[in-house]
Structure formats: C-alpha cells, structure tokens
Coordinates of C-alpha atoms and ligand atoms in Angstrom, one line a residue:
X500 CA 0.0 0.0 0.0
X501 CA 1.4 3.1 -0.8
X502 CA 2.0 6.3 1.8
X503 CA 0.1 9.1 1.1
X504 CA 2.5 11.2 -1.2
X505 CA 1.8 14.9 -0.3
X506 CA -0.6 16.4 1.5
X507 CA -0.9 19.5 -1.3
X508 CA -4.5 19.7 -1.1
X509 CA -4.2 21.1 2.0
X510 CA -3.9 24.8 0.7
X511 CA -3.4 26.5 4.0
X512 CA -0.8 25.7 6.9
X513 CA -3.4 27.0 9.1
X514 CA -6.1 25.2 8.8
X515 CA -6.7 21.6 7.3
X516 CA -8.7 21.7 4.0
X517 CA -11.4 19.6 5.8
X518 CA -12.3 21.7 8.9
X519 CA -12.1 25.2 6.2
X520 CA -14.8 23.1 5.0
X521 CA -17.0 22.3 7.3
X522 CA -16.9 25.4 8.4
X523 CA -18.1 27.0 5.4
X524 CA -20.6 24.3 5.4
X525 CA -22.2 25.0 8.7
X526 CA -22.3 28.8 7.9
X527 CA -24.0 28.7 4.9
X528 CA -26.5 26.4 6.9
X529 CA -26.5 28.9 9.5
X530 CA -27.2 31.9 7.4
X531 CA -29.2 30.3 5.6
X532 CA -31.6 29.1 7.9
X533 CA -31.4 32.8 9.4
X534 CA -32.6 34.0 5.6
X535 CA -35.8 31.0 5.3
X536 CA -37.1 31.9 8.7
X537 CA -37.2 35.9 7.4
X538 CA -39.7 34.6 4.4
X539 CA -43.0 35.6 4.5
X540 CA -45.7 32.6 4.4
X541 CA -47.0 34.4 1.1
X542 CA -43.2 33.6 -0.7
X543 CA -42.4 31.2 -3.6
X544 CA -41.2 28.2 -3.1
X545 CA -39.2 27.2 -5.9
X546 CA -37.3 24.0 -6.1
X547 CA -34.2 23.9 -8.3
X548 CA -34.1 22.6 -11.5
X549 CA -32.9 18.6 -12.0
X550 CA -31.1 18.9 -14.9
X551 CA -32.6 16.8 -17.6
X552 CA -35.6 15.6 -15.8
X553 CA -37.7 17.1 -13.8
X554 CA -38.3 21.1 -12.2
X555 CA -40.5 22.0 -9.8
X556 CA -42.2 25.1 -9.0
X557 CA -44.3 25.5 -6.0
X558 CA -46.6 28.8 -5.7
X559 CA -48.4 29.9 -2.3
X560 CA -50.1 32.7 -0.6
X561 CA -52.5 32.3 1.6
X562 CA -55.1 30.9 -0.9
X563 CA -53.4 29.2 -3.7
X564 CA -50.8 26.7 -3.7
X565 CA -50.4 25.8 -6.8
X566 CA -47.5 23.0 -8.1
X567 CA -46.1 23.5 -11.9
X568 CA -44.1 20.3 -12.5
X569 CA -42.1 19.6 -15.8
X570 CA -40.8 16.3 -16.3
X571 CA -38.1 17.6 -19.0
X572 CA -35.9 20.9 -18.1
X573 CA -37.7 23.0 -20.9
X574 CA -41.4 20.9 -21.1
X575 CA -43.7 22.5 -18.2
X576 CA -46.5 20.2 -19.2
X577 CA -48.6 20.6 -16.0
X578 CA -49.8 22.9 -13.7
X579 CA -51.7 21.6 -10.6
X580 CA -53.6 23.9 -7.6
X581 CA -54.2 21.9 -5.2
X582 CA -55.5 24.4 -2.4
X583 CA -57.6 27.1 -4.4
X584 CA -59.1 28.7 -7.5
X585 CA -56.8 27.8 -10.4
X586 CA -58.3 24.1 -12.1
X587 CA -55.9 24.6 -15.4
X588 CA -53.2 22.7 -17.6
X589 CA -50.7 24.9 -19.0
X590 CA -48.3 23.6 -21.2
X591 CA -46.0 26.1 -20.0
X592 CA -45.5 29.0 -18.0
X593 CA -45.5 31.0 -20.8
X594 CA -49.2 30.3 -21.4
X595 CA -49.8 30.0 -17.7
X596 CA -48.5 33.9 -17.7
X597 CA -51.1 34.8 -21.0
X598 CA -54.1 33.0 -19.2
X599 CA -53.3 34.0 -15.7
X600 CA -51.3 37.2 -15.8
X601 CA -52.0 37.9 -11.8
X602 CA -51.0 34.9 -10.4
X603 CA -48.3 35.2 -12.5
X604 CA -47.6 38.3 -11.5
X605 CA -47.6 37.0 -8.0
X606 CA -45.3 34.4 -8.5
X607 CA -43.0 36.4 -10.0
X608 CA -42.8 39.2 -7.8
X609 CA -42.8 36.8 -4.6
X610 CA -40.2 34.8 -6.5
X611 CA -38.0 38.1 -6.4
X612 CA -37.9 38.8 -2.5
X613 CA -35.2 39.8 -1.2
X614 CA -34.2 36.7 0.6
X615 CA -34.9 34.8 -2.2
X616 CA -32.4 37.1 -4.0
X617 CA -29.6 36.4 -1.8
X618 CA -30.4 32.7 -1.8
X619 CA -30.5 32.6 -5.8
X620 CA -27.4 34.4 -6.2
X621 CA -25.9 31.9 -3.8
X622 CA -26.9 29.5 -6.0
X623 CA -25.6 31.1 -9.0
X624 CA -22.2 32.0 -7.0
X625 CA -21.7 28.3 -5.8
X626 CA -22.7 26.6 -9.1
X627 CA -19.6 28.7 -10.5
X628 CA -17.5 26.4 -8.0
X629 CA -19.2 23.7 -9.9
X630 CA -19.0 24.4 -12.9
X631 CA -15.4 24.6 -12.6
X632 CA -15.3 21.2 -10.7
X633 CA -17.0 20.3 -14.2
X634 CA -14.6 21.8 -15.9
X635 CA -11.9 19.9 -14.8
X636 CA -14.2 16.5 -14.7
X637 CA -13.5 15.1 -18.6
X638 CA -9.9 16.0 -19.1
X639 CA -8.7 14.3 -15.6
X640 CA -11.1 11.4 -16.5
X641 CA -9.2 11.1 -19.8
X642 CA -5.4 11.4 -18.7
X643 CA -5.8 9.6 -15.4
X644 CA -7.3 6.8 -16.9
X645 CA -4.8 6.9 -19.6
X646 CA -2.1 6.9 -17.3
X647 CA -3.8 4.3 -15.3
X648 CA -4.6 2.0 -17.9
X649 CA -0.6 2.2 -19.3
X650 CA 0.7 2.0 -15.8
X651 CA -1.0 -1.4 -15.3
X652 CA 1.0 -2.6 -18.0
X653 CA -1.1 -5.7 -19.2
X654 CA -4.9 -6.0 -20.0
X655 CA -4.8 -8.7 -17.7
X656 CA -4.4 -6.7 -14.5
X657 CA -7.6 -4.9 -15.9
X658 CA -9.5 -7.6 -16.4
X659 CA -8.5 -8.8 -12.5
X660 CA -9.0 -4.9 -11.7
X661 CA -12.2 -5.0 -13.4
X662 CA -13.8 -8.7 -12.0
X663 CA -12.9 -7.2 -8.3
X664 CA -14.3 -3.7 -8.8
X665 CA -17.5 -5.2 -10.2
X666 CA -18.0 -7.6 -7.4
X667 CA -17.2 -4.8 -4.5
X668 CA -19.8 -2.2 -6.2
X669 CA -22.1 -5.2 -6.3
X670 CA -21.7 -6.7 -2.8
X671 CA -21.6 -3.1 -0.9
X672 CA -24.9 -1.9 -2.8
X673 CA -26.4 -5.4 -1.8
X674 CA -25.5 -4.3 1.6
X675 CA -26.7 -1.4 1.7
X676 CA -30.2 -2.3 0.5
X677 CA -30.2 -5.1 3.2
X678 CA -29.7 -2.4 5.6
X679 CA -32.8 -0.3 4.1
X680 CA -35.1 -3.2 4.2
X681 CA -34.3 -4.0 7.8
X682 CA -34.4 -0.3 9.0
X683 CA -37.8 0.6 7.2
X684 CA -39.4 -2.5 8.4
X685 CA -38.1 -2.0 12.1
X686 CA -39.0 1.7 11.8
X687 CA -42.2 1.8 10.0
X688 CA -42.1 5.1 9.0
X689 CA -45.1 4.9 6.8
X690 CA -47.6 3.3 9.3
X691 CA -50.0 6.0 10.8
X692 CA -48.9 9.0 8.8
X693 CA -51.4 10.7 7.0
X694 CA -50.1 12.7 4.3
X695 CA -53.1 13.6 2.4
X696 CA -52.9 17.5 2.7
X697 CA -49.2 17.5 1.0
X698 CA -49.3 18.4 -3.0
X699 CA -48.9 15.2 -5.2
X700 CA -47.3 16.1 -8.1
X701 CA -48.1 13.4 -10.6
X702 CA -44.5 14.1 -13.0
X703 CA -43.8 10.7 -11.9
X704 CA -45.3 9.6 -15.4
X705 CA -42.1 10.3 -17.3
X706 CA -40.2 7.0 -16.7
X707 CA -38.8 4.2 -19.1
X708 CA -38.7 0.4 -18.2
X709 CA -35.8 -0.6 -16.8
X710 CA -34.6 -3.0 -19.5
X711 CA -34.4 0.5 -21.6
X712 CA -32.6 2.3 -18.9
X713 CA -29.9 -0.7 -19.1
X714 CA -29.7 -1.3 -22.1
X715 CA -29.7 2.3 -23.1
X716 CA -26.2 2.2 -20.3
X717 CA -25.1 -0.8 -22.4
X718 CA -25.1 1.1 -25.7
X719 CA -23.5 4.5 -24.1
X720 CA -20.7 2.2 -23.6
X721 CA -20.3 2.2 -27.2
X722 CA -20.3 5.8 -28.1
X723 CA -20.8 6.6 -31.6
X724 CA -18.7 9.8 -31.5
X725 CA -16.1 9.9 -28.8
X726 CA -15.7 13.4 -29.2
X727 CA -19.6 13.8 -28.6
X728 CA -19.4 12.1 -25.9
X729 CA -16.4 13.7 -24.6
X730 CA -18.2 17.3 -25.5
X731 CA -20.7 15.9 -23.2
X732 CA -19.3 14.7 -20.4
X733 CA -20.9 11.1 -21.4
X734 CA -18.7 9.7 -18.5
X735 CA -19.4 6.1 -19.3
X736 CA -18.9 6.7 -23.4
X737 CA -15.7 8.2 -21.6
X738 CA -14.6 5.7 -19.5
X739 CA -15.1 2.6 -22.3
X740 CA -13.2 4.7 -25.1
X741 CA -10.4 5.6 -22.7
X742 CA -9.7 2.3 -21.9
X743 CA -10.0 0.9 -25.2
X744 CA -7.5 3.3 -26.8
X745 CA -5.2 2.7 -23.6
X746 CA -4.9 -0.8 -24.2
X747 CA -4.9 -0.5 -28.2
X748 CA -1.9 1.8 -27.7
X749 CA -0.1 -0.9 -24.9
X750 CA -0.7 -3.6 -27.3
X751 CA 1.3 -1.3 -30.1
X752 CA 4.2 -0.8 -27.7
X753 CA 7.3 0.5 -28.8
X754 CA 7.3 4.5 -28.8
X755 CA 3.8 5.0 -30.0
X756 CA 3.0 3.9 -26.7
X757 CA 6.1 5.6 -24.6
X758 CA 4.2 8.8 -26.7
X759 CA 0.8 8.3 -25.4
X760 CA 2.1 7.2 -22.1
X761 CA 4.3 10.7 -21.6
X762 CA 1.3 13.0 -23.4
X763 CA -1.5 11.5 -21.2
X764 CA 1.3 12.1 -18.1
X765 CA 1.8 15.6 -19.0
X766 CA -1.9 15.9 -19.3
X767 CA -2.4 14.4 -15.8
X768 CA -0.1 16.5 -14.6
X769 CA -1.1 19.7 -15.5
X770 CA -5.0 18.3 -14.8
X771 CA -3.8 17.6 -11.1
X772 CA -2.4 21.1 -10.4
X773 CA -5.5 22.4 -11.4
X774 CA -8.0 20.7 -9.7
X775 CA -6.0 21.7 -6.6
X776 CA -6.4 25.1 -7.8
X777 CA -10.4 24.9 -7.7
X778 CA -10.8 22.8 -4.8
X779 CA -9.0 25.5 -2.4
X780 CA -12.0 27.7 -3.3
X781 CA -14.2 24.4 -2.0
X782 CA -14.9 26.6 1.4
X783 CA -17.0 29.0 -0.2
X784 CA -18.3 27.3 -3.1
X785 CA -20.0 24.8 0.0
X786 CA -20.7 27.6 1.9
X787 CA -22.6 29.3 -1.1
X788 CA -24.3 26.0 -2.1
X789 CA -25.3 25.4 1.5
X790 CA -26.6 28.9 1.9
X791 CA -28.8 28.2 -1.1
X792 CA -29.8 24.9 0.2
X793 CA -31.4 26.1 3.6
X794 CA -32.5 29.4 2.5
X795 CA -35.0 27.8 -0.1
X796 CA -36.1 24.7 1.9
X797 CA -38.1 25.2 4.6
X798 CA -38.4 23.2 7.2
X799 CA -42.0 22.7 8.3
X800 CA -42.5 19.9 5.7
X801 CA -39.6 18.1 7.8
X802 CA -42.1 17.4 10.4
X803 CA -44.6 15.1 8.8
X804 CA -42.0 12.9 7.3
X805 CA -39.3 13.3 10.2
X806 CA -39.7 9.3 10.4
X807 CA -39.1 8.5 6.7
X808 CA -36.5 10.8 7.2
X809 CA -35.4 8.9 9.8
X810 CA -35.5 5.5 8.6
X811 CA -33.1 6.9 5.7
X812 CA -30.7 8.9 7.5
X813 CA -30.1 6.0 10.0
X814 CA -30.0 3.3 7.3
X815 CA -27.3 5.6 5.3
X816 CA -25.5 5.8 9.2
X817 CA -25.3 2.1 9.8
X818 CA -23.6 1.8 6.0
X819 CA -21.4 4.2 6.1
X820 CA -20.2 4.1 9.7
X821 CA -20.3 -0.1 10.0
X822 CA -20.4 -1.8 7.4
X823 CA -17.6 0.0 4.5
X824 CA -15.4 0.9 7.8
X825 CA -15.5 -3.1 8.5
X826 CA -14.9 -3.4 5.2
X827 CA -12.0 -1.1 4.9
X828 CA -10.3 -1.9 8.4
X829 CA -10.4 -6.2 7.4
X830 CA -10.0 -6.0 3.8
X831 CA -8.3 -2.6 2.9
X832 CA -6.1 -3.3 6.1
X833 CA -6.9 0.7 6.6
X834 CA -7.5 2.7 9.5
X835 CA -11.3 3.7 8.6
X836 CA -10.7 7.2 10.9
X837 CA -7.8 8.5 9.3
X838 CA -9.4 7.3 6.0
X839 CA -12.7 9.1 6.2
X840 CA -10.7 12.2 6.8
X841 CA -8.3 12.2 4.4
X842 CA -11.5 11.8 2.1
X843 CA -13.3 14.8 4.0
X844 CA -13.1 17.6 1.2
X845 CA -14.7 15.0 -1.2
X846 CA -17.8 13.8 1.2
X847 CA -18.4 17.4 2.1
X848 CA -18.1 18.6 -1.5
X849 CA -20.4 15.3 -2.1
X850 CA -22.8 16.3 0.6
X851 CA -23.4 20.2 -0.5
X852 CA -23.3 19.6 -4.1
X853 CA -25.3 16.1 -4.1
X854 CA -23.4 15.2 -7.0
X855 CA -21.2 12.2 -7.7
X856 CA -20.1 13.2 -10.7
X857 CA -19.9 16.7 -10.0
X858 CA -17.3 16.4 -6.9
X859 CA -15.7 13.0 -8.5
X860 CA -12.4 15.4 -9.5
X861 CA -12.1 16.2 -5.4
X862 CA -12.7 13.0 -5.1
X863 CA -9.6 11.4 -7.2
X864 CA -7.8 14.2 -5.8
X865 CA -8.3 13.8 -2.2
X866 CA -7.5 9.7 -2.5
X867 CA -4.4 10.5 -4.7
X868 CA -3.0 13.1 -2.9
X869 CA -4.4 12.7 1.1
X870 CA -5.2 8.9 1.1
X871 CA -2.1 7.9 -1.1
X872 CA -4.4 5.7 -3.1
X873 CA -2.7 4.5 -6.4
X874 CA -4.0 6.7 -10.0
X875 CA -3.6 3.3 -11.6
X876 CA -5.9 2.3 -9.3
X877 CA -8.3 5.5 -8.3
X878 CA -8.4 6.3 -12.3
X879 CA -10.6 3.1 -12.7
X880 CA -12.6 2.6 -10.0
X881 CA -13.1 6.4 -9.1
X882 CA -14.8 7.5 -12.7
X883 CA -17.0 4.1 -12.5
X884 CA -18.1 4.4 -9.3
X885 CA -19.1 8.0 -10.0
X886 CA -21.0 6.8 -12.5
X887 CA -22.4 2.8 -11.2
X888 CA -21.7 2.5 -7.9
X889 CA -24.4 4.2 -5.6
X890 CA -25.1 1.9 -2.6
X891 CA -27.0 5.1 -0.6
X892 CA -28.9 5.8 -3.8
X893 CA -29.7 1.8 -3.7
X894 CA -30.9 2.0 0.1
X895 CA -32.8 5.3 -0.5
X896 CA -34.6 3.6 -3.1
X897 CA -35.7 0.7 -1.0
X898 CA -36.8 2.8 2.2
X899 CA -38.8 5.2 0.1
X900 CA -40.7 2.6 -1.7
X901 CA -41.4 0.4 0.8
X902 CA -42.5 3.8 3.0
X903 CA -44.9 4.3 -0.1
X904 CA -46.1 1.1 0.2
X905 CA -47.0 1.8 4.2
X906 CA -48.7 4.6 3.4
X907 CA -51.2 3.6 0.8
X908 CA -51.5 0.8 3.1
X909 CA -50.3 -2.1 0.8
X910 CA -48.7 -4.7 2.7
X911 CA -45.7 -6.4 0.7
X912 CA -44.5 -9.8 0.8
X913 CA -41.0 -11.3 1.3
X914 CA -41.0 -11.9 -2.6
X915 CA -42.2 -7.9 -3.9
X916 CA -39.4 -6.9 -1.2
X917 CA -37.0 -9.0 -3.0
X918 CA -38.0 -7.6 -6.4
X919 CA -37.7 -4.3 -4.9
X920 CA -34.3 -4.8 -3.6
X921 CA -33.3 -6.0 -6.5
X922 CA -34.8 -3.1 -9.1
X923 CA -33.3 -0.7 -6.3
X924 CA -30.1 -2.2 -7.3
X925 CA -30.3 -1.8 -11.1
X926 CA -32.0 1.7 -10.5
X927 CA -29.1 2.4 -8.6
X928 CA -26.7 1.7 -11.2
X929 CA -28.6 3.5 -14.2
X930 CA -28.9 6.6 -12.2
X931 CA -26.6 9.1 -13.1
X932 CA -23.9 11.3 -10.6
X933 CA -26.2 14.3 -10.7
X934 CA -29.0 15.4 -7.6
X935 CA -32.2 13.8 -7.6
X936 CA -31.4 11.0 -10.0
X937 CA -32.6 8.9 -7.7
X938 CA -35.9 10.4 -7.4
X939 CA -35.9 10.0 -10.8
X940 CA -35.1 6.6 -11.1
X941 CA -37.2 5.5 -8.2
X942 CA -40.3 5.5 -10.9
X943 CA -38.9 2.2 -11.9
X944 CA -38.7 0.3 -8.7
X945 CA -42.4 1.7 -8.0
X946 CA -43.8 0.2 -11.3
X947 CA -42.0 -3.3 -10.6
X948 CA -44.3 -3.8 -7.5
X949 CA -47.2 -2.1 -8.7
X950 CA -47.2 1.2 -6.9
X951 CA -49.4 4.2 -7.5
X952 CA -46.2 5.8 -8.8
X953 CA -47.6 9.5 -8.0
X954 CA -47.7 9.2 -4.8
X955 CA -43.6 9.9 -4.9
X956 CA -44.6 13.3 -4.8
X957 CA -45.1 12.9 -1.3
X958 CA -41.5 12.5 -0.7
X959 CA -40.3 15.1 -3.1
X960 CA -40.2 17.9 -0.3
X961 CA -37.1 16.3 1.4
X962 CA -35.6 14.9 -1.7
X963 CA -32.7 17.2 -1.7
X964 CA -31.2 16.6 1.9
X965 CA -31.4 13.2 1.3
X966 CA -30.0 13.4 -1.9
X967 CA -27.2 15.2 0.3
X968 CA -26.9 12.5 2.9
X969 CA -27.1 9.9 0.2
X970 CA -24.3 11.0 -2.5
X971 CA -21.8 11.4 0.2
X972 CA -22.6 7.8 1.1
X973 CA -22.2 7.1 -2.8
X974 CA -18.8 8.8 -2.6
X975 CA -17.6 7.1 0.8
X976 CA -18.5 3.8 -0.9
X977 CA -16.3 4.8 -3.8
X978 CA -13.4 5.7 -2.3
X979 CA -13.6 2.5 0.3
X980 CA -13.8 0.6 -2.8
X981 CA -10.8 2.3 -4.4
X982 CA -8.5 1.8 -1.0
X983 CA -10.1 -2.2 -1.3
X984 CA -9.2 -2.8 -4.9
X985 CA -5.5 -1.1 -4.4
X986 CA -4.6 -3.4 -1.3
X987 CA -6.0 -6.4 -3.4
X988 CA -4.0 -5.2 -6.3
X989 CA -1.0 -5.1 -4.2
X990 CA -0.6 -8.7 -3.0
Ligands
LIG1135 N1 -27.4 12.6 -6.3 C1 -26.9 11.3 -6.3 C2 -25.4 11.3 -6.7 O1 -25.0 12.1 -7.5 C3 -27.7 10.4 -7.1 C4 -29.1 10.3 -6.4 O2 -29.9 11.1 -6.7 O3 -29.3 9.4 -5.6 O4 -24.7 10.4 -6.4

C-alpha cells in the first residue's frame, strides 16, 4: 500500500482543508436558515431545476398553492392547484402567464424577495464552483485513466481490476439495501402518517422500463462519436473509449505507446495542479451552495416525514459508519478514521453539491494526494463508481418505496421486497452522478411492484437533503472501494 504522497490539497498551513470546509458548510447552513425563517408565508417556493428531468415550481399565498411540475428541463406540461381557484393545464409558463397574468404576476414578484435574491445568487455563485469542478471533470477522467490503464501494463491486470471492482460495487450496494429493508421495516415510517394534505405532483409519469434504462447504459458504452461524448461529459462513453484506446496503444508498444504514455502524463499532470487550484476555493463554493440549500427549503415539511426521514438517514449511518469501515479496516487493512478524513473535502463537496459526478475530480484528488491511493488504481474505479456505484442511492430507493407502500396501506411480501431490492439495485446503477437522480429513477422500482407511482410526490419535499446525505454515502463507498481494490492489487 502506498503512503500518502503529499498532503498539497491542503492549501493553507493553518487550517486543514477539511475543517475550512465544514466550516463553510455549517455557515451557509446557518445563514441560511437565518434568511428561510425571514420569508413571509406568502413567498415562492421554488425548487431547483434537476437537470434533464424534472423542475418544480411551488406557488403559495394564503389561498393558492399551486405545483407546476415539468418532467423535462424546458417541457412545463402541468400545472396543478391543489388548495384554491386555479383548475388549469398549462403547457407552459408561458401560457400560464397569457391566461393567468396575476397569479403570474404574484409568483414572479414573490419569487424576487429579497431573501430569495440572496439565496439565488448563492446559488448562481456556488454553481460557478461547480461548474469549474465540471470543468476539470472530462480531461482528468481522460489522462488519469490513460495513465492508469498504461501503468497497469497488461490487459490482464484490468480484467482482474475490473472482476474485483464489479463484485465490490455489487456486494456493498447489496448491503446497503439489506440495511434499508431492515431499517424501514423496524421503523415503519409509513404506518399512521397521514399525508393527504401534501401536493402530489403526478411528474412521476415520465419513466422508461428498466430494460431500456440498461440497455440504453449498455449502448453508451459504445459511443458513436467519442468526441460527442467527450463534449458531453458522457462519462461512461468516456470511460469505455479511454480504456479501449489505452490498451490499443499498450498492445502497439514500442514509442507510440512511450508517446501516449508521456502526453497522457503531462496531461495528468497539468490536470492535477488544477483541480487543486479549484478545490481550495471548496470553502465558499460549499458555503454558497449550503446557503442556497437552507435558504429555499423550509423546514415545516420536515415534520410530517421526520420518520421517513429517519429510517433513511439511520440506514445511510449504519452503512457508512459499520459496514464500509468493516470493510475497509479487514479488507483494505486501513484505519477507517484516518481514512474518512483524508476523504473529507470529497464527502463534504459530495454532501453540499449532491453530486457524484460533480465532486468525482475532489474525489480522485483527495485519494491521490491525502489517502495515497494509487492513480492506476483511483483512475478506474473512481470515474466508475461516480457513475455505477451508488449503494446510498440503492438503500434510499428501498426505504422510500417500501415507506410508499405503508402509506397507501399495501402490505408487501418477502418476494415484492426482494423484487424491490433488487430493481433498487439496477436503478441504482442506471442513475446518473447528478441530484435527484434517484428520485428520478425511483419510478422504476415503484412500477416493478405495482405502486401508485404518483404518490412519490409525497416524498419530493425532502428529496434534496437526502439526496445530500445519500451522494456522500455514494462517494464514501467509492473511495472504500478504491483503497479495497488497491490493497488487493498489491498482494
Ligand atoms: N445525487 C446522487 C449522486 O449524485 C444520485 C441520487 O440522486 O441518488 O450520487
């Protein structure tokens, strides 16, 4: 196993990277919080946009609530009230303004107070920390995996590196769904709560079987255009070119591949240097992101699902305090402590961004550089993972479903619970590094036992901070894997 090799991403002698930010983290929560509590019960709620999916809009004052849910980013097919006077479908909210100009008018003005403002530019602010976490994503993927893929030497040691990576993502994800099904059956966060007065947004309808959603994975594997899929950050077109063109150039040899081998490690190089370059703005790009986070969430609709909640949070505990630290102490041979920290920037990234892919070039950084994690080894597994391995989106899946099921009252047996442990599985890994993909995906695993599938937008409310809670799990389980497949590698 290899000693950590610097400790460069720790930009300031002062203060470790990790406490810089958490402390960013807990004031943007704090402020905030401060900014929610100062709106008025007549302001807009607005959820954010999930990119590619779904957006949400939420609209009260004292009479109206009203719910405009689009299940693409730019198709607003449906606009529900649920409280008052409007009974219309809008195809957008373009002709919801023409038929409806004072509401409209309402929404938009509300939608501009101040505190929303402040929390909007947050957003904007801390989704330029993202953007440039984006930035960095494709050409690190590239090089490190270039320079992984070359320093392995044989196609051999991939396929070994490949059989044991598939089995960890596939035995920690199993884990973790074991651990949902146990908590939300202890727990039974859906017996007795009555929900009924919460908005059900029915955008639940735009979902795909599951044999598309795989096999549509299957053919992105196969890109095309490479340069599309580079353009697009296709990270799994990405990954499959890479290390096809890696081993095409090892099985050349000779100086075409001494060329490729010293480009891509030039490339890596320069890469590197500047991912450590964004992430010592991580502070306040968390901070921001946080601020946003609080400011636009309120927190009365915690309280009617505080045991769903619950059941989630402590399932997501139990996984990623017991069972990957087991894991990594008896397998990895790793201290699981000194571990988690040397991960920190990464999880908190993970946890204020809720996105795999979006903090995976922290992620290689911080196991590189702080946990001294081979890059033949964290080029590999790190970009797959991002993109396949997501044992708290897994368990999520499982707890809300069967917390669904409570609710409408359907009792499911042993065998529906296995179906849904094992769709949550395959949801899991066609869901993409991005927030809410989960939510998205969940669809799936509700039609596979027969769920009234609208009903998800009971849960909606306190998607995002699970979605938090649940992509740092996703990256812990990543990077446990990466320090688990390095120590196997080595003996
Ligand atoms: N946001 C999660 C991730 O990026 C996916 C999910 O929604 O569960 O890992």
């Amino acid at each position: 196993m290899n000693e950590p090799q610097s400790t460069s991403v720790e930009s300031t002698p002062r203060l470790a990277l990790h406490w810089q930010i958490l402390i960013g983290m807990i004031a943007g929560a704090a402020i905030g919080l401060l900014l929610n509590l100062s709106l008025s019960t007549t302001d807009v709620t607005r959820s954010e946009d999930i990119p590619g999916h779904l957006s949400k809009v939420e609209l009260h004052d004292s009479t109206n609530t009203i719910t405009i849910t689009t299940f693409t980013r730019d198709d607003v097919k449906t606009i529900y009230e649920i409280g008052g006077k409007l009974d219309a479908k809008y195809p957008d909210l373009k002709s919801f303004e023409a038929d409806q100009p004072d509401l409209h008018a309402v929404f938009e003005s509300h939608g501009q107070s101040w505190a929303r403002q402040i929390g909007n530019l947050c957003k904007r602010f801390g989704g330029l920390f993202l953007r440039m976490l984006q930035m960095v994503a494709v050409p690190l993927i590239v090089t490190s995996l270039t320079v992984g893929v070359m320093g392995l030497g044989k196609a051999e040691r991939l396929g070994r590196m490949f059989r044991r990576t598939m089995s960890y993502y596939i035995c920690t994800s199993f884990l973790a769904i074991v651990t949902g099904l146990i908590m939300v059956n202890v727990i039974q966060p859906g017996v007795g709560t009555d929900l009924t007065s919460h908005s059900p947004p029915a955008y639940a309808a735009a979902s795909s079987s599951l044999s598309e959603v795989l096999l549509g994975q299957l053919e992105t594997l196969i890109p095309n255009n490479p340069i599309r899929s580079l353009a697009e950050g296709d990270f799994l077109a990405i990954i499959s070119f890479t290390i096809a063109f890696a081993i095409f150039a090892l099985m050349l040899g000779g100086k075409t591949a001494a060329t490729i081998s010293n480009l891509a490690q030039a490339g890596f190089d320069v890469m590197m240097k500047m991912t450590m370059a964004v992430i010592a703005l991580a502070p306040l790009g968390v901070m921001l992101l946080m601020l946003y986070v609080t400011a636009t969430h309120g927190s009365a609709i915690f309280s009617s699902l505080a045991w769903y909640m619950l059941a989630v949070f402590l399932a997501l505990v139990v996984h990623a305090c017991i069972t990957l630290p087991l894991i990594l102490k008896f397998i990895a041979r790793r201290n699981p402590w000194e571990f988690a920290k040397a991960m920190s920037p990464a999880l908190l990234t993970a946890f204020s961004s809720a996105s795999s892919n979006g903090t995976l070039p922290l992620t290689m950084a911080s196991i590189e550089q702080r946990a001294g994690v081979r890059n033949q080894t964290s080029s590999f597994v790190l970009p797959l993972g991002a993109t396949i391995n997501m044992d708290g989106t897994a368990l999520y899946e499982v707890v809300a479903v069967l917390f669904i099921a409570q609710l409408v009252g359907i009792d499911l047996s042993l065998a529906d619970q296995v179906v849904v442990a094992l769709t949550a599985l395959l949801a899991s890994i066609g869901a993409a590094g991005i927030p809410h993909a989960g939510l998205v995906m969940m669809v799936i695993v509700l039609q596979a036992v027969d769920l009234p599938v609208e009903k998800q937008g009971l849960i909606i409310a306190v998607d995002r901070i699970l979605d938090m809670c649940r992509t740092s799990v996703n990256v812990w389980s990543d990077s446990c894997g990466c320090a688990v497949i390095d120590a196997l590698d080595d003996e």
